[in-house]
Tab-separated table of C-alpha atoms in Angstrom:
chain	number	residue	atom	x	y	z
Y	1	MET	CA	46.343	31.838	-4.668
Y	2	THR	CA	44.668	31.591	-1.512
Y	3	ARG	CA	41.526	32.785	-2.979
Y	4	VAL	CA	41.965	30.551	-5.874
Y	5	LEU	CA	42.305	27.606	-3.646
Y	6	THR	CA	39.251	28.558	-1.499
Y	7	THR	CA	37.135	28.791	-4.611
Y	8	LEU	CA	38.449	25.732	-5.707
Y	9	ALA	CA	37.511	23.810	-2.447
Y	10	VAL	CA	33.919	25.297	-2.493
Y	11	ALA	CA	33.150	24.435	-5.827
Y	12	ILE	CA	34.325	20.796	-5.152
Y	13	SER	CA	32.552	20.762	-2.111
Y	14	ALA	CA	29.182	21.878	-3.657
Y	15	THR	CA	29.873	19.128	-6.403
Y	16	PHE	CA	30.092	16.282	-3.656
Y	17	THR	CA	27.032	17.762	-2.042
Y	18	LEU	CA	25.068	17.912	-5.309
Y	19	VAL	CA	26.145	14.275	-6.111
Y	20	ALA	CA	25.385	12.795	-2.869
Y	21	ALA	CA	21.812	14.574	-3.054
Y	22	ALA	CA	21.209	13.085	-6.426
Y	23	ASN	CA	22.344	9.617	-5.102
Y	24	ALA	CA	19.918	9.797	-2.261
Y	25	GLN	CA	17.210	10.625	-4.504
Y	26	GLU	CA	17.871	7.944	-6.799
Y	27	ASP	CA	18.177	5.474	-3.716
Y	28	ALA	CA	14.741	7.071	-2.384
Y	29	ASN	CA	13.000	6.246	-5.949
Y	30	ALA	CA	14.452	2.655	-6.449
Y	31	GLU	CA	12.881	2.365	-3.059
Y	32	ALA	CA	10.020	3.649	-3.771
Y	33	GLU	CA	9.553	1.878	-7.170
Y	34	ALA	CA	10.344	-1.510	-5.401
Y	35	VAL	CA	7.749	-1.126	-2.697
Y	36	ALA	CA	5.014	0.425	-5.226
Y	37	ARG	CA	5.634	-2.496	-7.700
Y	38	ALA	CA	5.167	-5.316	-5.082
Y	39	TYR	CA	1.993	-3.081	-3.523
Y	40	MET	CA	0.520	-3.189	-7.036
Y	41	ALA	CA	1.216	-6.750	-7.519
Y	42	LEU	CA	-0.892	-7.378	-4.518
Y	43	TYR	CA	-3.604	-4.885	-6.000
Y	44	SER	CA	-3.468	-6.676	-8.941
Y	45	ALA	CA	-4.003	-10.113	-7.070
Y	46	VAL	CA	-7.068	-8.566	-5.004
Y	47	ASP	CA	-4.724	-9.382	-2.004
Y	48	TRP	CA	-6.191	-7.198	0.180
Y	49	ASP	CA	-4.533	-8.135	3.470
Y	50	GLY	CA	-1.135	-8.099	1.416
Y	51	MET	CA	-1.720	-4.722	0.487
Y	52	GLU	CA	-2.960	-3.227	4.066
Y	53	ALA	CA	0.503	-4.232	5.254
Y	54	LEU	CA	2.131	-1.678	3.008
Y	55	LEU	CA	0.106	0.906	3.763
Y	56	ALA	CA	0.620	4.122	6.001
Y	57	GLU	CA	-1.872	4.725	8.661
Y	58	ASN	CA	-2.686	8.050	7.521
Y	59	VAL	CA	-2.577	6.709	3.473
Y	60	ARG	CA	-4.629	9.070	1.092
Y	61	PHE	CA	-6.762	6.996	-1.216
Y	62	ARG	CA	-8.519	8.660	-4.269
Y	63	ASP	CA	-10.167	7.441	-7.141
Y	64	THR	CA	-12.192	10.450	-8.694
Y	65	THR	CA	-13.187	8.722	-11.973
Y	66	ALA	CA	-15.052	6.145	-10.011
Y	67	GLN	CA	-18.711	6.986	-10.176
Y	68	SER	CA	-21.945	5.094	-9.326
Y	69	PRO	CA	-24.721	5.680	-7.112
Y	70	ASP	CA	-23.278	4.197	-4.224
Y	71	VAL	CA	-19.868	6.067	-4.507
Y	72	GLY	CA	-21.305	9.733	-5.238
Y	73	PRO	CA	-20.039	12.094	-7.758
Y	74	ASP	CA	-16.571	12.508	-6.516
Y	75	GLY	CA	-15.449	9.019	-6.422
Y	76	TYR	CA	-13.750	7.313	-3.522
Y	77	ALA	CA	-11.822	9.305	-1.084
Y	78	GLU	CA	-10.360	7.712	1.951
Y	79	ASP	CA	-7.692	9.524	4.331
Y	80	SER	CA	-6.803	6.563	6.024
Y	81	ARG	CA	-5.714	2.770	5.990
Y	82	ASP	CA	-8.673	1.280	7.704
Y	83	GLY	CA	-11.143	3.471	5.373
Y	84	MET	CA	-9.432	2.407	2.383
Y	85	MET	CA	-9.341	-1.053	3.215
Y	86	ALA	CA	-13.125	-0.925	4.084
Y	87	GLU	CA	-13.502	0.593	0.476
Y	88	LEU	CA	-11.577	-2.068	-1.039
Y	89	ARG	CA	-13.182	-5.087	1.047
Y	90	THR	CA	-16.414	-3.818	0.223
Y	91	PHE	CA	-15.794	-3.664	-3.373
Y	92	GLY	CA	-14.359	-7.362	-3.008
Y	93	GLU	CA	-17.488	-8.589	-1.381
Y	94	THR	CA	-19.901	-6.792	-3.807
Y	95	TYR	CA	-18.335	-7.803	-7.252
Y	96	ASN	CA	-16.009	-10.658	-6.293
Y	97	PRO	CA	-13.041	-10.110	-8.382
Y	98	ILE	CA	-11.015	-12.960	-9.453
Y	99	GLU	CA	-8.070	-10.717	-10.314
Y	100	LEU	CA	-7.655	-6.844	-11.411
Y	101	GLY	CA	-4.945	-8.083	-13.964
Y	102	PHE	CA	-3.101	-4.749	-14.208
Y	103	GLU	CA	-1.051	-4.709	-17.324
Y	104	TRP	CA	1.379	-1.689	-17.277
Y	105	ASP	CA	2.983	-0.269	-20.609
Y	106	GLN	CA	4.674	2.137	-18.723
Y	107	VAL	CA	6.107	2.718	-15.099
Y	108	PHE	CA	8.499	5.697	-13.959
Y	109	THR	CA	9.320	7.207	-10.601
Y	110	SER	CA	9.812	10.950	-9.473
Y	111	ASN	CA	10.436	12.218	-6.316
Y	112	SER	CA	9.068	8.962	-4.709
Y	113	ARG	CA	5.935	8.967	-6.922
Y	114	VAL	CA	5.325	5.771	-9.023
Y	115	VAL	CA	3.166	6.141	-12.050
Y	116	PHE	CA	1.717	3.411	-13.536
Y	117	ILE	CA	0.611	4.042	-16.992
Y	118	GLY	CA	-1.604	0.960	-19.034
Y	119	HIS	CA	-4.674	-1.120	-18.024
Y	120	VAL	CA	-6.894	-2.776	-15.735
Y	121	ASN	CA	-7.625	-6.225	-17.194
Y	122	ALA	CA	-10.165	-7.526	-14.493
Y	123	LEU	CA	-11.689	-11.097	-14.370
Y	124	TYR	CA	-14.768	-11.429	-12.643
Y	125	PRO	CA	-17.133	-14.739	-12.002
Y	126	THR	CA	-20.601	-15.008	-13.491
Y	127	GLU	CA	-23.647	-16.570	-12.345
Y	128	THR	CA	-22.901	-19.537	-15.031
Y	129	PRO	CA	-20.490	-21.658	-13.547
Y	130	ASP	CA	-16.904	-22.268	-15.327
Y	131	GLN	CA	-17.682	-18.869	-16.991
Y	132	ASN	CA	-16.064	-15.462	-16.000
Y	133	PHE	CA	-16.345	-12.142	-17.365
Y	134	ARG	CA	-13.269	-9.759	-18.217
Y	135	TRP	CA	-13.246	-5.993	-17.865
Y	136	ARG	CA	-10.647	-4.103	-19.578
Y	137	ALA	CA	-9.833	-0.121	-19.357
Y	138	GLU	CA	-7.361	2.155	-19.528
Y	139	GLN	CA	-5.904	3.191	-16.143
Y	140	VAL	CA	-3.175	5.342	-14.527
Y	141	THR	CA	-2.008	4.945	-10.902
Y	142	VAL	CA	0.143	6.612	-9.106
Y	143	ILE	CA	1.602	5.493	-5.936
Y	144	THR	CA	3.686	7.649	-3.479
Y	145	VAL	CA	5.846	6.030	-1.108
Y	146	ARG	CA	7.993	7.067	2.158
Y	147	ASP	CA	9.787	5.427	4.700
Y	148	GLY	CA	8.970	2.089	3.050
Y	149	LEU	CA	4.990	2.565	3.066
Y	150	VAL	CA	2.494	3.758	0.505
Y	151	VAL	CA	1.042	6.932	1.415
Y	152	SER	CA	-0.822	7.911	-1.478
Y	153	HIS	CA	-2.827	6.053	-3.920
Y	154	GLN	CA	-4.536	7.435	-6.683
Y	155	ASP	CA	-6.243	5.619	-9.448
Y	156	PHE	CA	-7.722	7.013	-12.904
Y	157	ALA	CA	-9.530	4.604	-14.921
Y	158	ASN	CA	-11.752	4.645	-17.867
Y	159	TYR	CA	-14.731	3.530	-16.683
Y	160	ALA	CA	-16.754	5.003	-19.498
Y	161	HIS	CA	-14.798	2.572	-21.966
């Protein structure tokens, strides 16, 4: 009888441990998604200062799909908040986007990684007053959040489109 009770106690303890771990992961995913959604809203609005406040100092930024003579064949690759923000601010000064206008058809979170699938729907000014240019393409963005900060930002856009 003692062996049965011991086995039952171990099984119950293991079940509580698994439930607690699952709940902790759900909590981490919920926090990650809240931070990532706030961050992506700022990115969509071209609010560089707001974005910067949500970045870890050693954030990893990648957009390997971006290609141009000034970017290089491997796209953007930065491994610090300062480097990433310098790239984004240069982009902003060069192209003057009014908004990036992201539209997400699907968002899911797994292991503190938030995956956004949809479109960039960017709006840019033209040389003609009161006239703007809209550029739309498929985009996937993966944001990783730890301790309430973005530690990795990966963009994949269909620039050829």
